[in-house]
Amino acid sequence: MSKEKCVLAYSGGMDSTISTVWIQENYNMDVVTLTVDLGSGPEIERVRERSKKAGAIESLVWDVKDEFVNNYIFPGLKAGAVYEDSYALSTALGRPLMAKKLVEAARKVGASAVAHGCTGKGNDQVRFDASVMTLMADSSPLKIIAPAREWGMTRDEEKMYANKAGLELREVGNDQRVYSIDRNIWGQAIEGEDLEDTWSEPPEDAFSWTKSIENTPDKPIEIIIGFEKGIPVSLDNKKVSGKDLIEKLNSLAGEHGVGRIDHTENRLVGIKSREVYETPAAIVLHKSIKALETLTLSRDQQRMKNTISQVYSDMVYDGRWFTELRNNIDAMMNDMHKYTTGEVRVKLHKANCIVTGRRSEYSLYDFDLATYSTDDIFEHSSATGFIDIFSLPGKTQAKNQTFHDSK
Amino acid sequence: MSKEKCVLAYSGGMDSTISTVWIQENYNMDVVTLTVDLGSGPEIERVRERSKKAGAIESLVWDVKDEFVNNYIFPGLKAGAVYEDSYALSTALGRPLMAKKLVEAARKVGASAVAHGCTGKGNDQVRFDASVMTLMADSSPLKIIAPAREWGMTRDEEKMYANKAGLELREVGNDQRVYSIDRNIWGQAIEGEDLEDTWSEPPEDAFSWTKSIENTPDKPIEIIIGFEKGIPVSLDNKKVSGKDLIEKLNSLAGEHGVGRIDHTENRLVGIKSREVYETPAAIVLHKSIKALETLTLSRDQQRMKNTISQVYSDMVYDGRWFTELRNNIDAMMNDMHKYTTGEVRVKLHKANCIVTGRRSEYSLYDFDLATYSTDDIFEHSSATGFIDIFSLPGKTQAKNQTFHDSK
Amino acid sequence: MSKEKCVLAYSGGMDSTISTVWIQENYNMDVVTLTVDLGSGPEIERVRERSKKAGAIESLVWDVKDEFVNNYIFPGLKAGAVYEDSYALSTALGRPLMAKKLVEAARKVGASAVAHGCTGKGNDQVRFDASVMTLMADSSPLKIIAPAREWGMTRDEEKMYANKAGLELREVGNDQRVYSIDRNIWGQAIEGEDLEDTWSEPPEDAFSWTKSIENTPDKPIEIIIGFEKGIPVSLDNKKVSGKDLIEKLNSLAGEHGVGRIDHTENRLVGIKSREVYETPAAIVLHKSIKALETLTLSRDQQRMKNTISQVYSDMVYDGRWFTELRNNIDAMMNDMHKYTTGEVRVKLHKANCIVTGRRSEYSLYDFDLATYSTDDIFEHSSATGFIDIFSLPGKTQAKNQTFHDSK
Amino acid sequence: MSKEKCVLAYSGGMDSTISTVWIQENYNMDVVTLTVDLGSGPEIERVRERSKKAGAIESLVWDVKDEFVNNYIFPGLKAGAVYEDSYALSTALGRPLMAKKLVEAARKVGASAVAHGCTGKGNDQVRFDASVMTLMADSSPLKIIAPAREWGMTRDEEKMYANKAGLELREVGNDQRVYSIDRNIWGQAIEGEDLEDTWSEPPEDAFSWTKSIENTPDKPIEIIIGFEKGIPVSLDNKKVSGKDLIEKLNSLAGEHGVGRIDHTENRLVGIKSREVYETPAAIVLHKSIKALETLTLSRDQQRMKNTISQVYSDMVYDGRWFTELRNNIDAMMNDMHKYTTGEVRVKLHKANCIVTGRRSEYSLYDFDLATYSTDDIFEHSSATGFIDIFSLPGKTQAKNQTFHDSK
């Protein structure tokens, strides 16, 4: 009788290669590796080769960058998904898609389990597990295996497994990677030793996508980003695909030092954690759409969107992507962005991302109302009536409750 | 019988000088001018002299900078009062204090009216009127006169009044001021012609407190700001008064190009308006306290504070400072900041204000929990139980409502 | 040359009849009356006749009850539109539709003005004016005339106008109506003298749709209301139109004393007002859908809906129906109610409306998880892991910030 | 060497008596039982006797009813703590106090562990554990033992332990209690078999504090409750302690059938659960304070309080009582209730709790503003100015974004 199969999310790194062996030995299962390409730039051929050496019976590599951009990144952009006003949720948006592909692959190859390399302390395990549990709910259940959460290996055991995986010891010993990095087209998250002291400035070698201010060009560049219904569709008046735009902006903005985030954040698992990110395109695009919204959304819409954005960001961060509430919010966001069409001009200079202009055919900014010139069409005389009624509750309360100015 | 008196908020500028005359003529009242010094740097002697020339029977000049900092700016800082995530509410925080002083002066000199120079289209008239109405509610009512909202003068009439005010025509004719500026220690607001096109970049001459990126020093500076219970109390480990700290930060940060805000905002009176601000100290201090809060407030506290900050900012912007709700929120903020004590290191460089370190004796960041090293004290095995229960609602919903992934 | 025309919202009462004359005289316009039938039960023929006598050149009577139910009441029901947790917004939901019909009629008969009978102190003037201003924005502007806000008539003048309107004096003199009542299919609002003391119980004669507890049947009745995607579609397992259902429920619930609301509410114009309502069907339907939602919405969805309901209710109350934000929220609500399908059993008895059962094929209540029997499928052992992580922030804060129990 | 000690929360029931034995055997510890009297009406002497028979070395009985009322119930009342608009959180408010007393007792008797009888599926385990973890954080850690979550006993094993506890078999066999009941002065929660079908009406025998409508008196009673700063202090104009008031109201309102709640609620552990409660006093007091607040809080305060109440209710329900955020919110609530002083008249009749009057010396209801008589002091002419500005954003948006009425 043939063994049961497990589909393992496979990055090609040491841990996931060891996991390939570990699952075979500890679960007595055949392993199919799945490398989900979200723009993390894996060296594809090496991935296949390594996975085979480690005993995988099949090595899948799926490029889902366009799906990632259109169905995860852009809905997040439209919803203002920035965790704790800081982090554009690059990894968090990628995990549910990876989980979805894991389940798809498992169904396709007839696997009874899926596996991922997350440990027991991070957010990613939750995002993976919660997504898989939801997506498999309408069919037969899949076992979820998380070797790094389960194994509790010593260094020696790791070496043994590395050997079995066909990785040379040298490779293990030389593992000079100081930082733990997770990377996709929407940004990279950098964690690790030096960053764990919240009083220390992140060392320059933590960053690889963005230049330090000192090394950025002295001359700024200006770019114009065009939006249609909340989706960025053009760069400097040329239509561009979402994927190409993001890659271009990562390069341009990174060159000018834009994109570094240094944030002490609340993890879902109840601890605070110091995280460093590089998300050049995400910063430019979130700033741009916000600027455009100041023209195209009413004050009430902006307030509502702000409230919802906070909820949405927490949901994405917490791995609650595949939920009805996320669908519900997306429905509102799609409706709210009916008129988020227009252009934003952005200057990139010395780590600054400055919006220098915004315009829209649907702009609610009305020059004739707003101008300070004497030709404005605003009814000044309405003001006193407005103020009378606007002030009435405060006046009444001050009278009846003897307002005591605490200041 | 002696005339009734009116206390006029007096800046010393053309409009308020004309108003001094206008009120005497149109309301047949004696005018007492009150110059409230919030750090706007009025040339005091000139103010007295001008006011007298314009016929004021008394010219009061009150320095309330410390009161402004301690009772208005710092409560706003603690409450995260940043309007539409952009504007630190410099003018908006100053108006209620000016109104309060107007009412105090009116009571003191036995006036039956107060006056201010706001037009009928801005926010400031609401802030003045609403504050005065509240503060006078427990005693005899004061008439509120707003010449610029009432007069509807032509240029010729303005000249006539200027003449009567003892201002030379030349002065009127030479009025080269392109921008309308309101200034206090917490920032300046710049409005006017060139800025009324949302697609145009603000011209360099609009700014006077901050250097352009090109003209800032190549070398960054780093400063350390110390907080106690949410109040900034030291700079580079030296105790400093709030007023001195703000003035110092305005100068330091301005020198490095930090402090420019360019925002299309929603006015209270129902229109969108393009506003440019310079608020160097406010940006540094709001960034700093937020960074410290990432250590000292729990996730739940941060979420609550965020929700409240949005309400508070709108209240301040809308002139609802003297309300019970503002008192209520301040009570929560004071309690919430019991542990916002610690230090933040900030780097100022090329218009960037970058927090490079934060620490607190009350920090909730726990190295032993957060570290990626293998010595952490986090219970990894708790994770699966947590995830089981955390994912249960999503799983149940997916099963019972056949989750349709909209992505 | 023919006169300009004004379309007047016409109820057939004394005030709107006087207004018919007043507009002709004071604006020199021809008046077309429009009676919008929202289920207010006007005696149609009398309306036409009176309007003609008062000089109207045309008397339109439009039955829009189905439009009212399907496009106003039911969206409000789905959004949980209950003002201050008390008032189901019957009048407030009707005004925008009346305004819409006024504008439609004005366009149809070529009028240059519309008119309504609201005074200057209530909410309805705002709802009318705001709606008309929005709906006419894409075409030529319409003048808005509000006689009762403008006229300031004495009793004698009113009599004179009544005479001119062909109303007999007797009718004016006999105007015994103590209460001011506004009525449509979704409820009636009762205001007036006796109710203006918040310490007094509303007298029994204020109510006409609901029986007093003493006079209700001793035996309860039970009914079953069926919902599909958030819309009530059946009564006791028989399909029924929205309009018929509401009328039936008004009668049934009213008979059992259900439907009285006595509330001190915040008017939009800044004052508190004591309002008494009778809304039997609205109470039954809001209770029913809420009960069904406890089965079909997740905790997160319920929290979000609650937050949104508060905003939505204020918007409807404030006359901001025709806004993009209302469209946006409806989009979310429609999505959220995809699974609000099922049945609710309600017992009506002695002024109580008690939900005694709720069920849905999409219910998230899972007997096998919830049961206290020992056969449940809940993983009890997951609990400790969950609690470990759930409690971690509190534990850390207590340790690092020396929690002082304020209780 | 003497054994370590464990303090067990002891109700005197079968489960907690068995736990007394179980802990001794399975943890080899001495057991001190602690009976925390929250108004659950335990038969105290029997408790002591049973506990001794089961081998407890000490049997503590602490009456903390006043502490419960003043420091838990009334803060909850002031904060509007009603879970999912239905459940006044009787059990949830009691658990943290019980946990606090457990920790106090453990410190006092030198115990190294505390124990409670909760299972692994409910909310109460979380409330206990989270509270204990927080309260012990500043000193040596206490082990938390939860026998019913750990043991997994069969019926036969339970019998064996019952025997050892000195309980006669008969008692076990006769345990006819269908419902699982938790009871304190603020209400009782009833769970169990018949109630687990959401379509079934709760059988009459589930209720013991409240009469069925059929059995209530035909004549209503009216009572007057007096509040001072948000605390109920008098009944029918006589000063009364909180405890006495609640007991009196439970009796009075229960007699008239007021107090039954039937709710499908979201448990913290991710499942929906059908719960039945009897909370007569809680319903009367929450209704009363809400009615008083309609007079004494401004619209803005009411909105803010509503938002906060939802958060607070979830916090209490979820066992996050001993958190800084709860302290923070209480600080706001205390400030907000400065003027919640006055009287509310309530009619109890046939299961209805109807507020028939409310008054306050600080009432914001202003007869002279609100009256429909022609002598009102409201400035009707201000309305048009107000509406002009209030409607401006909607008008602008309709013009610039071609408003499409979705209705």
JSON list of N, CA and C in Angstrom, two decimals, chain A residues 387 391 394-395 398, chain B residues 7 95-104 106-107 112-116 124-145 319 322:
[
{"chain": "A", "resi": 387, "resn": "ILE", "atom": "N", "xyz": [-23.52, 77.98, 13.66]},
{"chain": "A", "resi": 387, "resn": "ILE", "atom": "CA", "xyz": [-22.85, 77.99, 14.96]},
{"chain": "A", "resi": 387, "resn": "ILE", "atom": "C", "xyz": [-23.86, 78.00, 16.10]},
{"chain": "A", "resi": 391, "resn": "SER", "atom": "N", "xyz": [-23.54, 74.92, 18.55]},
{"chain": "A", "resi": 391, "resn": "SER", "atom": "CA", "xyz": [-23.08, 75.19, 19.91]},
{"chain": "A", "resi": 391, "resn": "SER", "atom": "C", "xyz": [-24.14, 74.94, 20.98]},
{"chain": "A", "resi": 394, "resn": "GLY", "atom": "N", "xyz": [-23.49, 72.27, 23.81]},
{"chain": "A", "resi": 394, "resn": "GLY", "atom": "CA", "xyz": [-22.44, 72.68, 24.75]},
{"chain": "A", "resi": 394, "resn": "GLY", "atom": "C", "xyz": [-22.91, 73.78, 25.68]},
{"chain": "A", "resi": 395, "resn": "LYS", "atom": "N", "xyz": [-23.64, 74.74, 25.10]},
{"chain": "A", "resi": 395, "resn": "LYS", "atom": "CA", "xyz": [-24.19, 75.85, 25.87]},
{"chain": "A", "resi": 395, "resn": "LYS", "atom": "C", "xyz": [-25.14, 75.34, 26.95]},
{"chain": "A", "resi": 398, "resn": "ALA", "atom": "N", "xyz": [-23.28, 73.52, 29.65]},
{"chain": "A", "resi": 398, "resn": "ALA", "atom": "CA", "xyz": [-22.53, 74.43, 30.53]},
{"chain": "A", "resi": 398, "resn": "ALA", "atom": "C", "xyz": [-23.48, 75.12, 31.51]},
{"chain": "B", "resi": 7, "resn": "VAL", "atom": "N", "xyz": [-14.36, 93.59, 24.27]},
{"chain": "B", "resi": 7, "resn": "VAL", "atom": "CA", "xyz": [-12.96, 93.15, 24.28]},
{"chain": "B", "resi": 7, "resn": "VAL", "atom": "C", "xyz": [-12.69, 92.43, 22.96]},
{"chain": "B", "resi": 95, "resn": "ARG", "atom": "N", "xyz": [-7.28, 78.38, 20.00]},
{"chain": "B", "resi": 95, "resn": "ARG", "atom": "CA", "xyz": [-8.50, 79.19, 19.99]},
{"chain": "B", "resi": 95, "resn": "ARG", "atom": "C", "xyz": [-9.29, 79.13, 21.29]},
{"chain": "B", "resi": 96, "resn": "PRO", "atom": "N", "xyz": [-9.52, 77.94, 21.85]},
{"chain": "B", "resi": 96, "resn": "PRO", "atom": "CA", "xyz": [-10.31, 77.94, 23.10]},
{"chain": "B", "resi": 96, "resn": "PRO", "atom": "C", "xyz": [-9.63, 78.72, 24.22]},
{"chain": "B", "resi": 97, "resn": "LEU", "atom": "N", "xyz": [-8.31, 78.67, 24.28]},
{"chain": "B", "resi": 97, "resn": "LEU", "atom": "CA", "xyz": [-7.62, 79.44, 25.32]},
{"chain": "B", "resi": 97, "resn": "LEU", "atom": "C", "xyz": [-7.79, 80.94, 25.06]},
{"chain": "B", "resi": 98, "resn": "MET", "atom": "N", "xyz": [-7.70, 81.34, 23.80]},
{"chain": "B", "resi": 98, "resn": "MET", "atom": "CA", "xyz": [-7.93, 82.75, 23.49]},
{"chain": "B", "resi": 98, "resn": "MET", "atom": "C", "xyz": [-9.35, 83.15, 23.88]},
{"chain": "B", "resi": 99, "resn": "ALA", "atom": "N", "xyz": [-10.31, 82.28, 23.57]},
{"chain": "B", "resi": 99, "resn": "ALA", "atom": "CA", "xyz": [-11.70, 82.58, 23.94]},
{"chain": "B", "resi": 99, "resn": "ALA", "atom": "C", "xyz": [-11.84, 82.69, 25.45]},
{"chain": "B", "resi": 100, "resn": "LYS", "atom": "N", "xyz": [-11.15, 81.83, 26.15]},
{"chain": "B", "resi": 100, "resn": "LYS", "atom": "CA", "xyz": [-11.23, 81.86, 27.60]},
{"chain": "B", "resi": 100, "resn": "LYS", "atom": "C", "xyz": [-10.69, 83.18, 28.14]},
{"chain": "B", "resi": 101, "resn": "LYS", "atom": "N", "xyz": [-9.58, 83.61, 27.58]},
{"chain": "B", "resi": 101, "resn": "LYS", "atom": "CA", "xyz": [-8.99, 84.88, 28.02]},
{"chain": "B", "resi": 101, "resn": "LYS", "atom": "C", "xyz": [-9.88, 86.05, 27.64]},
{"chain": "B", "resi": 102, "resn": "LEU", "atom": "N", "xyz": [-10.52, 85.97, 26.48]},
{"chain": "B", "resi": 102, "resn": "LEU", "atom": "CA", "xyz": [-11.46, 87.02, 26.08]},
{"chain": "B", "resi": 102, "resn": "LEU", "atom": "C", "xyz": [-12.57, 87.17, 27.12]},
{"chain": "B", "resi": 103, "resn": "VAL", "atom": "N", "xyz": [-13.12, 86.02, 27.52]},
{"chain": "B", "resi": 103, "resn": "VAL", "atom": "CA", "xyz": [-14.21, 86.07, 28.50]},
{"chain": "B", "resi": 103, "resn": "VAL", "atom": "C", "xyz": [-13.68, 86.58, 29.85]},
{"chain": "B", "resi": 104, "resn": "GLU", "atom": "N", "xyz": [-12.52, 86.11, 30.25]},
{"chain": "B", "resi": 104, "resn": "GLU", "atom": "CA", "xyz": [-11.93, 86.61, 31.51]},
{"chain": "B", "resi": 104, "resn": "GLU", "atom": "C", "xyz": [-11.74, 88.13, 31.46]},
{"chain": "B", "resi": 106, "resn": "ALA", "atom": "N", "xyz": [-13.25, 90.24, 29.52]},
{"chain": "B", "resi": 106, "resn": "ALA", "atom": "CA", "xyz": [-14.55, 90.92, 29.47]},
{"chain": "B", "resi": 106, "resn": "ALA", "atom": "C", "xyz": [-15.14, 91.05, 30.87]},
{"chain": "B", "resi": 107, "resn": "ARG", "atom": "N", "xyz": [-15.04, 89.98, 31.65]},
{"chain": "B", "resi": 107, "resn": "ARG", "atom": "CA", "xyz": [-15.56, 90.05, 33.02]},
{"chain": "B", "resi": 107, "resn": "ARG", "atom": "C", "xyz": [-14.77, 91.08, 33.82]},
{"chain": "B", "resi": 112, "resn": "SER", "atom": "N", "xyz": [-19.54, 94.08, 27.75]},
{"chain": "B", "resi": 112, "resn": "SER", "atom": "CA", "xyz": [-20.77, 93.35, 27.45]},
{"chain": "B", "resi": 112, "resn": "SER", "atom": "C", "xyz": [-20.64, 92.59, 26.14]},
{"chain": "B", "resi": 113, "resn": "ALA", "atom": "N", "xyz": [-19.46, 92.70, 25.51]},
{"chain": "B", "resi": 113, "resn": "ALA", "atom": "CA", "xyz": [-19.26, 92.00, 24.24]},
{"chain": "B", "resi": 113, "resn": "ALA", "atom": "C", "xyz": [-17.80, 91.58, 24.10]},
{"chain": "B", "resi": 114, "resn": "VAL", "atom": "N", "xyz": [-17.59, 90.54, 23.30]},
{"chain": "B", "resi": 114, "resn": "VAL", "atom": "CA", "xyz": [-16.24, 90.18, 22.88]},
{"chain": "B", "resi": 114, "resn": "VAL", "atom": "C", "xyz": [-16.25, 90.14, 21.35]},
{"chain": "B", "resi": 115, "resn": "ALA", "atom": "N", "xyz": [-15.06, 90.25, 20.77]},
{"chain": "B", "resi": 115, "resn": "ALA", "atom": "CA", "xyz": [-14.99, 90.26, 19.31]},
{"chain": "B", "resi": 115, "resn": "ALA", "atom": "C", "xyz": [-13.75, 89.52, 18.85]},
{"chain": "B", "resi": 116, "resn": "HIS", "atom": "N", "xyz": [-13.87, 88.94, 17.65]},
{"chain": "B", "resi": 116, "resn": "HIS", "atom": "CA", "xyz": [-12.72, 88.28, 17.05]},
{"chain": "B", "resi": 116, "resn": "HIS", "atom": "C", "xyz": [-12.73, 88.54, 15.56]},
{"chain": "B", "resi": 124, "resn": "ASP", "atom": "N", "xyz": [-12.26, 78.76, 12.65]},
{"chain": "B", "resi": 124, "resn": "ASP", "atom": "CA", "xyz": [-11.92, 79.50, 13.87]},
{"chain": "B", "resi": 124, "resn": "ASP", "atom": "C", "xyz": [-13.11, 80.24, 14.48]},
{"chain": "B", "resi": 125, "resn": "GLN", "atom": "N", "xyz": [-13.98, 80.75, 13.63]},
{"chain": "B", "resi": 125, "resn": "GLN", "atom": "CA", "xyz": [-15.18, 81.40, 14.14]},
{"chain": "B", "resi": 125, "resn": "GLN", "atom": "C", "xyz": [-15.98, 80.44, 15.03]},
{"chain": "B", "resi": 126, "resn": "VAL", "atom": "N", "xyz": [-16.06, 79.18, 14.60]},
{"chain": "B", "resi": 126, "resn": "VAL", "atom": "CA", "xyz": [-16.82, 78.20, 15.38]},
{"chain": "B", "resi": 126, "resn": "VAL", "atom": "C", "xyz": [-16.12, 77.97, 16.71]},
{"chain": "B", "resi": 127, "resn": "ARG", "atom": "N", "xyz": [-14.81, 77.83, 16.66]},
{"chain": "B", "resi": 127, "resn": "ARG", "atom": "CA", "xyz": [-14.05, 77.56, 17.89]},
{"chain": "B", "resi": 127, "resn": "ARG", "atom": "C", "xyz": [-14.21, 78.72, 18.87]},
{"chain": "B", "resi": 128, "resn": "PHE", "atom": "N", "xyz": [-14.11, 79.93, 18.35]},
{"chain": "B", "resi": 128, "resn": "PHE", "atom": "CA", "xyz": [-14.28, 81.11, 19.22]},
{"chain": "B", "resi": 128, "resn": "PHE", "atom": "C", "xyz": [-15.70, 81.16, 19.79]},
{"chain": "B", "resi": 129, "resn": "ASP", "atom": "N", "xyz": [-16.66, 81.14, 18.89]},
{"chain": "B", "resi": 129, "resn": "ASP", "atom": "CA", "xyz": [-18.04, 81.34, 19.32]},
{"chain": "B", "resi": 129, "resn": "ASP", "atom": "C", "xyz": [-18.48, 80.24, 20.28]},
{"chain": "B", "resi": 130, "resn": "ALA", "atom": "N", "xyz": [-18.19, 79.01, 19.91]},
{"chain": "B", "resi": 130, "resn": "ALA", "atom": "CA", "xyz": [-18.63, 77.89, 20.76]},
{"chain": "B", "resi": 130, "resn": "ALA", "atom": "C", "xyz": [-17.99, 77.98, 22.14]},
{"chain": "B", "resi": 131, "resn": "SER", "atom": "N", "xyz": [-16.71, 78.33, 22.17]},
{"chain": "B", "resi": 131, "resn": "SER", "atom": "CA", "xyz": [-16.03, 78.44, 23.46]},
{"chain": "B", "resi": 131, "resn": "SER", "atom": "C", "xyz": [-16.61, 79.57, 24.30]},
{"chain": "B", "resi": 132, "resn": "VAL", "atom": "N", "xyz": [-16.80, 80.71, 23.68]},
{"chain": "B", "resi": 132, "resn": "VAL", "atom": "CA", "xyz": [-17.34, 81.85, 24.42]},
{"chain": "B", "resi": 132, "resn": "VAL", "atom": "C", "xyz": [-18.74, 81.53, 24.96]},
{"chain": "B", "resi": 133, "resn": "MET", "atom": "N", "xyz": [-19.56, 80.95, 24.11]},
{"chain": "B", "resi": 133, "resn": "MET", "atom": "CA", "xyz": [-20.93, 80.63, 24.53]},
{"chain": "B", "resi": 133, "resn": "MET", "atom": "C", "xyz": [-20.93, 79.69, 25.74]},
{"chain": "B", "resi": 134, "resn": "THR", "atom": "N", "xyz": [-20.02, 78.74, 25.74]},
{"chain": "B", "resi": 134, "resn": "THR", "atom": "CA", "xyz": [-19.95, 77.80, 26.86]},
{"chain": "B", "resi": 134, "resn": "THR", "atom": "C", "xyz": [-19.44, 78.49, 28.11]},
{"chain": "B", "resi": 135, "resn": "LEU", "atom": "N", "xyz": [-18.38, 79.27, 27.95]},
{"chain": "B", "resi": 135, "resn": "LEU", "atom": "CA", "xyz": [-17.71, 79.84, 29.12]},
{"chain": "B", "resi": 135, "resn": "LEU", "atom": "C", "xyz": [-18.52, 80.95, 29.76]},
{"chain": "B", "resi": 136, "resn": "MET", "atom": "N", "xyz": [-19.43, 81.55, 29.01]},
{"chain": "B", "resi": 136, "resn": "MET", "atom": "CA", "xyz": [-20.22, 82.62, 29.60]},
{"chain": "B", "resi": 136, "resn": "MET", "atom": "C", "xyz": [-21.55, 82.10, 30.14]},
{"chain": "B", "resi": 137, "resn": "ALA", "atom": "N", "xyz": [-21.78, 80.78, 30.00]},
{"chain": "B", "resi": 137, "resn": "ALA", "atom": "CA", "xyz": [-23.12, 80.25, 30.28]},
{"chain": "B", "resi": 137, "resn": "ALA", "atom": "C", "xyz": [-23.52, 80.39, 31.74]},
{"chain": "B", "resi": 138, "resn": "ASP", "atom": "N", "xyz": [-22.55, 80.48, 32.63]},
{"chain": "B", "resi": 138, "resn": "ASP", "atom": "CA", "xyz": [-22.91, 80.53, 34.05]},
{"chain": "B", "resi": 138, "resn": "ASP", "atom": "C", "xyz": [-23.08, 81.95, 34.55]},
{"chain": "B", "resi": 139, "resn": "SER", "atom": "N", "xyz": [-22.97, 82.94, 33.67]},
{"chain": "B", "resi": 139, "resn": "SER", "atom": "CA", "xyz": [-23.09, 84.32, 34.11]},
{"chain": "B", "resi": 139, "resn": "SER", "atom": "C", "xyz": [-23.86, 85.10, 33.05]},
{"chain": "B", "resi": 140, "resn": "SER", "atom": "N", "xyz": [-23.73, 86.42, 33.07]},
{"chain": "B", "resi": 140, "resn": "SER", "atom": "CA", "xyz": [-24.49, 87.20, 32.10]},
{"chain": "B", "resi": 140, "resn": "SER", "atom": "C", "xyz": [-23.93, 86.98, 30.69]},
{"chain": "B", "resi": 141, "resn": "PRO", "atom": "N", "xyz": [-24.81, 86.90, 29.71]},
{"chain": "B", "resi": 141, "resn": "PRO", "atom": "CA", "xyz": [-24.35, 86.63, 28.34]},
{"chain": "B", "resi": 141, "resn": "PRO", "atom": "C", "xyz": [-23.52, 87.77, 27.77]},
{"chain": "B", "resi": 142, "resn": "LEU", "atom": "N", "xyz": [-22.60, 87.40, 26.91]},
{"chain": "B", "resi": 142, "resn": "LEU", "atom": "CA", "xyz": [-21.77, 88.38, 26.20]},
{"chain": "B", "resi": 142, "resn": "LEU", "atom": "C", "xyz": [-22.16, 88.35, 24.73]},
{"chain": "B", "resi": 143, "resn": "LYS", "atom": "N", "xyz": [-22.26, 89.52, 24.15]},
{"chain": "B", "resi": 143, "resn": "LYS", "atom": "CA", "xyz": [-22.49, 89.59, 22.71]},
{"chain": "B", "resi": 143, "resn": "LYS", "atom": "C", "xyz": [-21.20, 89.18, 22.00]},
{"chain": "B", "resi": 144, "resn": "ILE", "atom": "N", "xyz": [-21.32, 88.46, 20.89]},
{"chain": "B", "resi": 144, "resn": "ILE", "atom": "CA", "xyz": [-20.13, 88.10, 20.12]},
{"chain": "B", "resi": 144, "resn": "ILE", "atom": "C", "xyz": [-20.14, 88.87, 18.80]},
{"chain": "B", "resi": 145, "resn": "ILE", "atom": "N", "xyz": [-19.10, 89.65, 18.60]},
{"chain": "B", "resi": 145, "resn": "ILE", "atom": "CA", "xyz": [-19.01, 90.45, 17.37]},
{"chain": "B", "resi": 145, "resn": "ILE", "atom": "C", "xyz": [-17.88, 89.89, 16.52]},
{"chain": "B", "resi": 319, "resn": "GLY", "atom": "N", "xyz": [-13.80, 72.75, 17.62]},
{"chain": "B", "resi": 319, "resn": "GLY", "atom": "CA", "xyz": [-14.07, 73.77, 18.63]},
{"chain": "B", "resi": 319, "resn": "GLY", "atom": "C", "xyz": [-14.88, 73.28, 19.82]},
{"chain": "B", "resi": 322, "resn": "PHE", "atom": "N", "xyz": [-14.29, 72.96, 25.21]},
{"chain": "B", "resi": 322, "resn": "PHE", "atom": "CA", "xyz": [-14.92, 73.13, 26.53]},
{"chain": "B", "resi": 322, "resn": "PHE", "atom": "C", "xyz": [-16.20, 72.32, 26.62]}
]
